[in-house]
Short mmCIF file of C-alpha atoms in Angstrom, two decimals:
data_model
loop_
_atom_site.label_atom_id
_atom_site.label_comp_id
_atom_site.label_asym_id
_atom_site.label_seq_id
_atom_site.Cartn_x
_atom_site.Cartn_y
_atom_site.Cartn_z
CA MET A 1 -19.83 -4.63 -5.49
CA THR A 2 -21.80 -7.74 -6.40
CA VAL A 3 -21.07 -10.97 -4.54
CA GLU A 4 -22.60 -14.41 -4.56
CA ASN A 5 -22.00 -17.82 -2.99
CA GLU A 6 -21.10 -20.92 -4.94
CA LYS A 7 -23.36 -23.95 -4.56
CA LYS A 8 -20.93 -25.42 -2.06
CA GLU A 9 -20.93 -22.07 -0.23
CA LYS A 10 -17.17 -22.29 0.12
CA TYR A 11 -16.26 -19.09 -1.70
CA LEU A 12 -17.52 -15.54 -1.78
CA LEU A 13 -17.14 -14.25 -5.33
CA ILE A 14 -17.88 -11.33 -7.57
CA SER A 15 -20.58 -12.30 -10.04
CA ASP A 16 -19.83 -14.29 -13.21
CA GLU A 17 -20.97 -11.26 -15.20
CA ASP A 18 -18.49 -9.00 -13.45
CA THR A 19 -15.69 -11.57 -13.77
CA GLU A 20 -16.23 -11.83 -17.53
CA LYS A 21 -15.77 -8.09 -17.83
CA LEU A 22 -12.32 -8.19 -16.22
CA THR A 23 -9.32 -7.87 -18.52
CA TYR A 24 -7.42 -10.37 -16.36
CA PRO A 25 -10.00 -12.79 -14.89
CA ALA A 26 -7.24 -14.89 -13.26
CA PHE A 27 -7.00 -12.05 -10.73
CA ALA A 28 -10.73 -12.00 -9.91
CA PRO A 29 -11.16 -11.45 -6.15
CA THR A 30 -12.42 -14.39 -4.10
CA TRP A 31 -12.88 -15.00 -0.39
CA ASP A 32 -12.38 -18.58 0.83
CA LEU A 33 -14.97 -18.83 3.61
CA THR A 34 -13.21 -21.87 5.10
CA GLU A 35 -9.86 -20.11 5.40
CA ARG A 36 -8.61 -19.29 8.88
CA GLN A 37 -5.17 -17.92 9.65
CA GLU A 38 -3.27 -17.39 12.88
CA PRO A 39 -1.98 -13.90 13.80
CA TYR A 40 1.52 -13.22 12.55
CA LYS A 41 4.47 -13.94 14.80
CA GLU A 42 7.80 -12.12 14.73
CA PHE A 43 10.09 -13.18 11.90
CA LYS A 44 13.65 -12.34 10.87
CA PHE A 45 13.92 -9.84 8.04
CA ARG A 46 16.80 -8.25 6.14
CA ASP A 47 15.90 -5.43 3.80
CA ARG A 48 17.17 -6.08 0.26
CA GLY A 49 18.20 -2.45 0.05
CA LEU A 50 21.06 -3.23 2.43
CA ASP A 51 22.59 -5.40 -0.30
CA ALA A 52 22.19 -2.82 -3.07
CA ASP A 53 24.90 -1.05 -5.04
CA PRO A 54 24.98 2.47 -3.55
CA LYS A 55 25.28 3.88 -7.08
CA LEU A 56 22.36 1.73 -8.35
CA LYS A 57 24.40 0.50 -11.32
CA ASN A 58 22.42 -2.73 -11.62
CA LEU A 59 19.07 -0.92 -11.85
CA PHE A 60 20.34 1.94 -14.01
CA PRO A 61 23.17 0.69 -16.27
CA SER A 62 25.12 3.73 -17.47
CA ASN A 63 24.83 2.75 -21.15
CA ASP A 64 21.02 2.59 -20.90
CA LEU A 65 20.90 6.04 -19.31
CA GLU A 66 23.28 7.47 -21.91
CA SER A 67 21.23 6.01 -24.76
CA ASN A 68 18.01 7.40 -23.24
CA SER A 69 16.44 3.92 -23.24
CA ILE A 70 15.62 4.63 -19.58
CA LYS A 71 13.75 7.84 -18.87
CA ILE A 72 13.50 9.21 -15.33
CA GLU A 73 10.87 11.84 -14.56
CA GLU A 74 10.97 13.39 -11.10
CA LEU A 75 7.51 14.20 -9.72
CA THR A 76 8.84 16.45 -6.95
CA PRO A 77 12.40 17.34 -5.87
CA LYS A 78 12.38 14.86 -2.98
CA PHE A 79 9.44 12.50 -3.32
CA GLY A 80 8.12 10.45 -6.22
CA THR A 81 9.52 9.40 -9.60
CA ILE A 82 8.18 8.00 -12.88
CA ILE A 83 10.35 5.47 -14.74
CA HIS A 84 10.07 4.50 -18.41
CA GLY A 85 12.21 1.79 -20.00
CA ILE A 86 12.72 -0.66 -17.12
CA GLN A 87 10.78 -3.93 -17.15
CA LEU A 88 10.46 -5.04 -13.54
CA SER A 89 9.81 -8.68 -14.43
CA LYS A 90 13.23 -8.88 -16.16
CA LEU A 91 15.35 -7.52 -13.32
CA SER A 92 18.25 -9.56 -11.96
CA ASP A 93 18.45 -10.14 -8.23
CA ALA A 94 21.15 -7.47 -8.01
CA ALA A 95 18.85 -5.01 -9.78
CA LYS A 96 15.99 -5.95 -7.45
CA ASN A 97 18.25 -5.07 -4.52
CA ASP A 98 18.95 -1.70 -6.12
CA LEU A 99 15.22 -1.21 -6.58
CA ALA A 100 14.64 -1.62 -2.84
CA LEU A 101 17.23 1.06 -2.11
CA TYR A 102 15.89 3.36 -4.84
CA VAL A 103 12.32 3.15 -3.55
CA ALA A 104 13.54 3.90 -0.02
CA GLN A 105 15.32 6.97 -1.39
CA LYS A 106 12.41 8.19 -3.52
CA GLY A 107 9.46 7.00 -1.41
CA VAL A 108 7.25 6.27 -4.42
CA VAL A 109 8.31 5.03 -7.87
CA ILE A 110 5.88 4.67 -10.79
CA PHE A 111 6.80 2.22 -13.56
CA ARG A 112 5.03 2.42 -16.91
CA ASP A 113 4.48 -0.32 -19.53
CA GLN A 114 4.87 -3.29 -17.19
CA ASP A 115 3.87 -6.91 -17.93
CA PHE A 116 3.04 -8.04 -14.37
CA ALA A 117 -0.67 -8.51 -15.12
CA SER A 118 -0.08 -10.75 -18.12
CA GLN A 119 2.44 -12.82 -16.14
CA GLY A 120 -0.33 -14.03 -13.82
CA PRO A 121 -0.77 -14.50 -10.05
CA ASP A 122 1.91 -17.20 -9.67
CA PHE A 123 4.59 -14.92 -11.06
CA VAL A 124 3.45 -11.91 -9.06
CA GLU A 125 3.52 -13.88 -5.83
CA GLN A 126 6.96 -15.34 -6.50
CA TYR A 127 8.32 -11.92 -7.42
CA GLY A 128 7.12 -10.40 -4.17
CA GLU A 129 8.63 -13.22 -2.12
CA TYR A 130 12.10 -12.07 -3.14
CA TYR A 131 11.71 -9.07 -0.85
CA GLY A 132 10.59 -11.01 2.21
CA PRO A 133 7.59 -12.80 3.70
CA LEU A 134 4.37 -11.76 1.98
CA HIS A 135 1.41 -10.37 3.86
CA SER A 136 -2.05 -11.90 3.59
CA HIS A 137 -4.63 -9.18 4.12
CA PRO A 138 -7.14 -10.19 6.82
CA THR A 139 -10.27 -9.08 4.94
CA SER A 140 -9.64 -8.31 1.27
CA GLY A 141 -10.27 -10.52 -1.73
CA ALA A 142 -7.45 -12.39 -3.44
CA PRO A 143 -7.04 -14.49 -6.60
CA ARG A 144 -8.18 -18.01 -5.80
CA GLY A 145 -5.26 -19.96 -4.33
CA HIS A 146 -3.19 -16.81 -3.79
CA PRO A 147 -4.19 -15.28 -0.42
CA ASN A 148 -0.95 -13.28 -0.29
CA ILE A 149 -2.07 -11.05 -3.18
CA HIS A 150 -4.20 -8.16 -1.97
CA LEU A 151 -6.82 -7.01 -4.48
CA VAL A 152 -8.51 -3.61 -4.41
CA TYR A 153 -11.82 -3.95 -6.24
CA LYS A 154 -14.13 -0.96 -6.54
CA ASP A 155 -16.96 0.21 -8.75
CA LYS A 156 -19.26 3.21 -8.58
CA TYR A 157 -21.66 1.26 -6.38
CA THR A 158 -19.21 0.42 -3.59
CA LYS A 159 -19.51 2.48 -0.45
CA ALA A 160 -16.00 3.95 -0.79
CA SER A 161 -16.72 5.55 -4.16
CA SER A 162 -19.74 7.55 -5.19
CA GLY A 163 -22.31 5.47 -3.28
CA SER A 164 -23.40 5.55 0.34
CA TYR A 165 -20.02 6.74 1.70
CA LEU A 166 -20.25 10.12 -0.03
CA LYS A 167 -23.78 10.55 1.22
CA GLN A 168 -22.29 10.88 4.70
CA HIS A 169 -18.82 12.32 3.96
CA ILE A 170 -17.39 15.09 1.81
CA THR A 171 -14.31 13.15 0.71
CA THR A 172 -13.12 9.58 0.18
CA MET A 173 -9.57 10.38 1.33
CA THR A 174 -8.37 7.85 3.92
CA TRP A 175 -4.68 8.42 4.64
CA HIS A 176 -2.88 5.35 5.97
CA SER A 177 0.18 3.16 5.90
CA ASP A 178 -0.85 -0.37 4.98
CA VAL A 179 -1.85 -2.60 7.92
CA SER A 180 0.22 -0.61 10.39
CA TYR A 181 -1.51 -2.59 13.16
CA GLU A 182 0.51 -5.74 12.39
CA LEU A 183 3.38 -6.81 14.65
CA GLN A 184 5.80 -6.18 11.77
CA PRO A 185 4.07 -3.83 9.34
CA LEU A 186 4.81 -3.76 5.64
CA GLY A 187 7.94 -2.47 3.93
CA LEU A 188 7.61 -2.46 0.14
CA THR A 189 4.28 -2.56 -1.67
CA PHE A 190 3.92 -3.35 -5.39
CA LEU A 191 0.54 -2.25 -6.78
CA GLY A 192 -0.42 -2.72 -10.40
CA ILE A 193 -3.59 -1.77 -12.23
CA LEU A 194 -5.66 -4.49 -13.87
CA ASP A 195 -8.75 -2.47 -14.84
CA GLY A 196 -9.86 1.06 -14.21
CA PRO A 197 -11.44 4.19 -15.58
CA THR A 198 -9.65 6.20 -18.27
CA VAL A 199 -9.51 9.15 -15.89
CA GLY A 200 -9.80 8.97 -12.11
CA GLY A 201 -8.90 6.57 -9.35
CA ASP A 202 -5.47 8.07 -8.73
CA THR A 203 -3.49 7.32 -5.57
CA ALA A 204 -2.22 10.18 -3.41
CA PHE A 205 0.99 9.84 -1.39
CA ALA A 206 2.44 11.91 1.46
CA ASP A 207 6.07 11.93 2.56
CA THR A 208 6.20 11.35 6.32
CA GLN A 209 10.00 11.60 6.23
CA GLU A 210 9.82 15.18 4.96
CA ALA A 211 6.99 15.81 7.43
CA TYR A 212 9.31 14.84 10.29
CA ASP A 213 12.12 17.01 8.92
CA ARG A 214 9.81 20.05 8.83
CA LEU A 215 9.13 19.90 12.58
CA SER A 216 11.12 21.92 15.08
CA PRO A 217 13.98 20.05 16.81
CA ASP A 218 12.26 20.31 20.19
CA PHE A 219 9.00 18.87 18.87
CA GLN A 220 10.92 16.10 17.12
CA LYS A 221 12.44 15.13 20.46
CA ILE A 222 9.01 14.97 22.08
CA LEU A 223 7.66 12.69 19.35
CA GLU A 224 10.70 10.40 19.39
CA GLY A 225 9.89 9.31 22.91
CA LEU A 226 6.30 8.34 22.15
CA THR A 227 4.61 5.05 21.29
CA ALA A 228 1.22 4.72 19.61
CA VAL A 229 -1.26 1.85 19.50
CA HIS A 230 -2.45 0.73 16.04
CA SER A 231 -5.58 -1.41 15.73
CA GLY A 232 -7.08 -3.65 13.06
CA PHE A 233 -10.27 -4.39 15.01
CA GLU A 234 -12.33 -1.67 13.35
CA GLN A 235 -11.35 -2.85 9.86
CA ALA A 236 -12.42 -6.41 10.70
CA GLU A 237 -15.73 -5.19 12.13
CA THR A 238 -16.43 -3.18 8.97
CA ALA A 239 -15.82 -6.29 6.88
CA ARG A 240 -18.19 -8.36 9.02
CA LEU A 241 -20.91 -5.72 8.91
CA GLY A 242 -20.63 -5.77 5.11
CA ASN A 243 -21.05 -9.56 5.03
CA GLY A 244 -17.37 -9.96 4.21
CA HIS A 245 -14.97 -12.63 5.39
CA VAL A 246 -12.29 -12.17 8.06
CA ARG A 247 -9.61 -14.79 7.52
CA ARG A 248 -7.50 -13.75 10.51
CA GLU A 249 -8.67 -12.35 13.82
CA PRO A 250 -7.74 -8.69 14.31
CA VAL A 251 -4.78 -7.52 16.35
CA ALA A 252 -3.46 -4.31 17.88
CA HIS A 253 0.21 -3.47 18.37
CA GLU A 254 2.38 -0.62 19.59
CA HIS A 255 4.83 1.21 17.31
CA PRO A 256 7.07 4.24 17.81
CA VAL A 257 5.54 7.50 16.62
CA VAL A 258 8.87 8.15 14.89
CA ARG A 259 10.52 5.29 13.00
CA THR A 260 14.05 5.03 11.62
CA HIS A 261 14.36 3.43 8.20
CA PRO A 262 16.67 0.36 8.30
CA VAL A 263 18.40 1.29 5.01
CA THR A 264 18.48 5.08 4.71
CA LYS A 265 18.57 5.66 8.51
CA LYS A 266 16.17 8.57 7.94
CA LYS A 267 13.42 9.25 10.47
CA SER A 268 9.72 9.51 9.61
CA ILE A 269 6.38 9.96 11.35
CA TYR A 270 4.52 6.67 11.75
CA VAL A 271 0.90 7.37 12.63
CA ASN A 272 -2.21 7.42 10.47
CA PRO A 273 -5.92 8.13 11.09
CA GLN A 274 -7.07 4.79 9.71
CA PHE A 275 -5.29 2.54 12.18
CA THR A 276 -3.62 4.61 14.93
CA ARG A 277 -5.85 4.87 18.00
CA TYR A 278 -3.94 6.65 20.77
CA ILE A 279 -0.54 7.53 22.19
CA LYS A 280 0.38 5.22 25.02
CA GLY A 281 0.50 6.81 28.47
CA PHE A 282 -1.33 9.99 27.45
CA LYS A 283 -4.81 11.09 28.41
CA LYS A 284 -7.27 11.11 25.54
CA GLU A 285 -7.28 14.88 25.03
CA GLU A 286 -3.47 14.98 25.06
CA SER A 287 -3.18 12.08 22.62
CA ASP A 288 -5.84 13.51 20.31
CA ALA A 289 -4.15 16.92 20.22
CA ILE A 290 -0.83 15.49 19.02
CA LEU A 291 -2.29 12.91 16.64
CA ASN A 292 -4.76 15.32 15.06
CA PHE A 293 -1.98 17.86 14.54
CA LEU A 294 0.11 15.24 12.72
CA TYR A 295 -2.86 13.93 10.70
CA ASN A 296 -3.80 17.43 9.59
CA PHE A 297 -0.20 18.32 8.70
CA ILE A 298 0.24 15.23 6.54
CA ALA A 299 -3.20 15.48 4.90
CA THR A 300 -3.03 19.18 4.05
CA GLY A 301 0.70 19.53 3.34
CA VAL A 302 0.44 19.58 -0.45
CA ASP A 303 4.15 20.45 -0.64
CA ILE A 304 5.05 17.06 0.90
CA GLN A 305 2.70 15.09 -1.36
CA THR A 306 2.64 13.57 -4.82
CA ARG A 307 0.07 11.70 -6.87
CA ALA A 308 0.22 8.55 -8.99
CA LYS A 309 -1.93 8.71 -12.11
CA TRP A 310 -2.89 5.23 -13.23
CA GLU A 311 -2.39 4.25 -16.85
CA LYS A 312 -2.65 0.84 -18.48
CA ASP A 313 0.16 -1.52 -17.36
CA THR A 314 1.35 0.76 -14.56
CA VAL A 315 3.02 -0.64 -11.44
CA VAL A 316 3.64 1.63 -8.46
CA VAL A 317 6.19 0.65 -5.81
CA TRP A 318 6.33 2.49 -2.51
CA ASP A 319 7.90 2.20 0.92
CA ASN A 320 5.26 2.04 3.68
CA ARG A 321 7.83 3.08 6.26
CA ARG A 322 8.10 6.48 4.59
CA ALA A 323 5.00 7.00 2.45
CA CYS A 324 1.41 7.04 3.56
CA HIS A 325 -1.28 7.03 0.90
CA SER A 326 -4.94 7.22 0.03
CA ALA A 327 -6.93 5.96 -2.91
CA LEU A 328 -9.17 8.48 -4.70
CA PHE A 329 -12.65 7.29 -5.67
CA ASP A 330 -13.62 10.21 -7.86
CA TRP A 331 -15.32 8.72 -10.92
CA ASP A 332 -19.03 8.35 -11.58
CA THR A 333 -18.91 6.29 -14.76
CA GLU A 334 -19.60 2.55 -15.06
CA GLU A 335 -15.98 1.42 -15.04
CA LYS A 336 -14.67 -0.82 -12.31
CA THR A 337 -11.16 -0.57 -10.95
CA ILE A 338 -9.11 -3.52 -9.75
CA LYS A 339 -5.52 -3.21 -8.58
#
């Protein structure tokens, strides 16, 4: 990734040359070097899925389903769906509520032929605010003036793709639930593609709800009594070492190893190797044994996973309380990807 300072040295930017190559330059990642934010405090939150129609009639009108104007393609029996024929930007509030419930039920939902990118950052930010307070990532780039939009910008030269990272590792897989170290971690995530390679750069997802259900009842009981510490300090240090900007000082918080979803009331495993550090009250070897077992189960359990293939104008919506994910940096061509 190429970065440079403006004359006023206020912003960290990708180069003008790289910006000109973007299909949607309004979303070009920037880092405001003067920006400083306070750690998040607890806030009241009501999941929109609690206000949904249990039969999802607002999201899936029966006449549209009967006329085949909406096509539903199940990726697996329990986890992951592709939707054609629904324009997210046109949904009523009632349909948005249904969407929250539907994503909780499916874990991951892929929408094709969306117009989010052409609507611009203002629209995207306002749309997200319907579902609750937005999260400003502590280290990532964002469109200028829109710190609550998290941009993922990669090219073949960045360390997470085919560059220095793969000189030291055999895979770029980094399973995680977004910013699980926050006091109140994320619920819904909307991720749309702005630019990317024709083939490659998929996102893999694992169903931690199904993972919990696969465990023996006795082991489930053991996990339900445990609390794990999640930390953002290492992520902040990585950004600093790479000459990046940290807009908010890192935090660490405790979360139950097993969470109950506020809408579906289903239980899921809530640990991940990116941000979970240890189980509270356990000795290191004890904590490592349990966490590594769970990490390995989720990472290698192909029968609890699905994969989102990115196409032009795709938007993927997932529930971080159920789905963990990893980007795949598997292309060696010149294309950049920005999501």
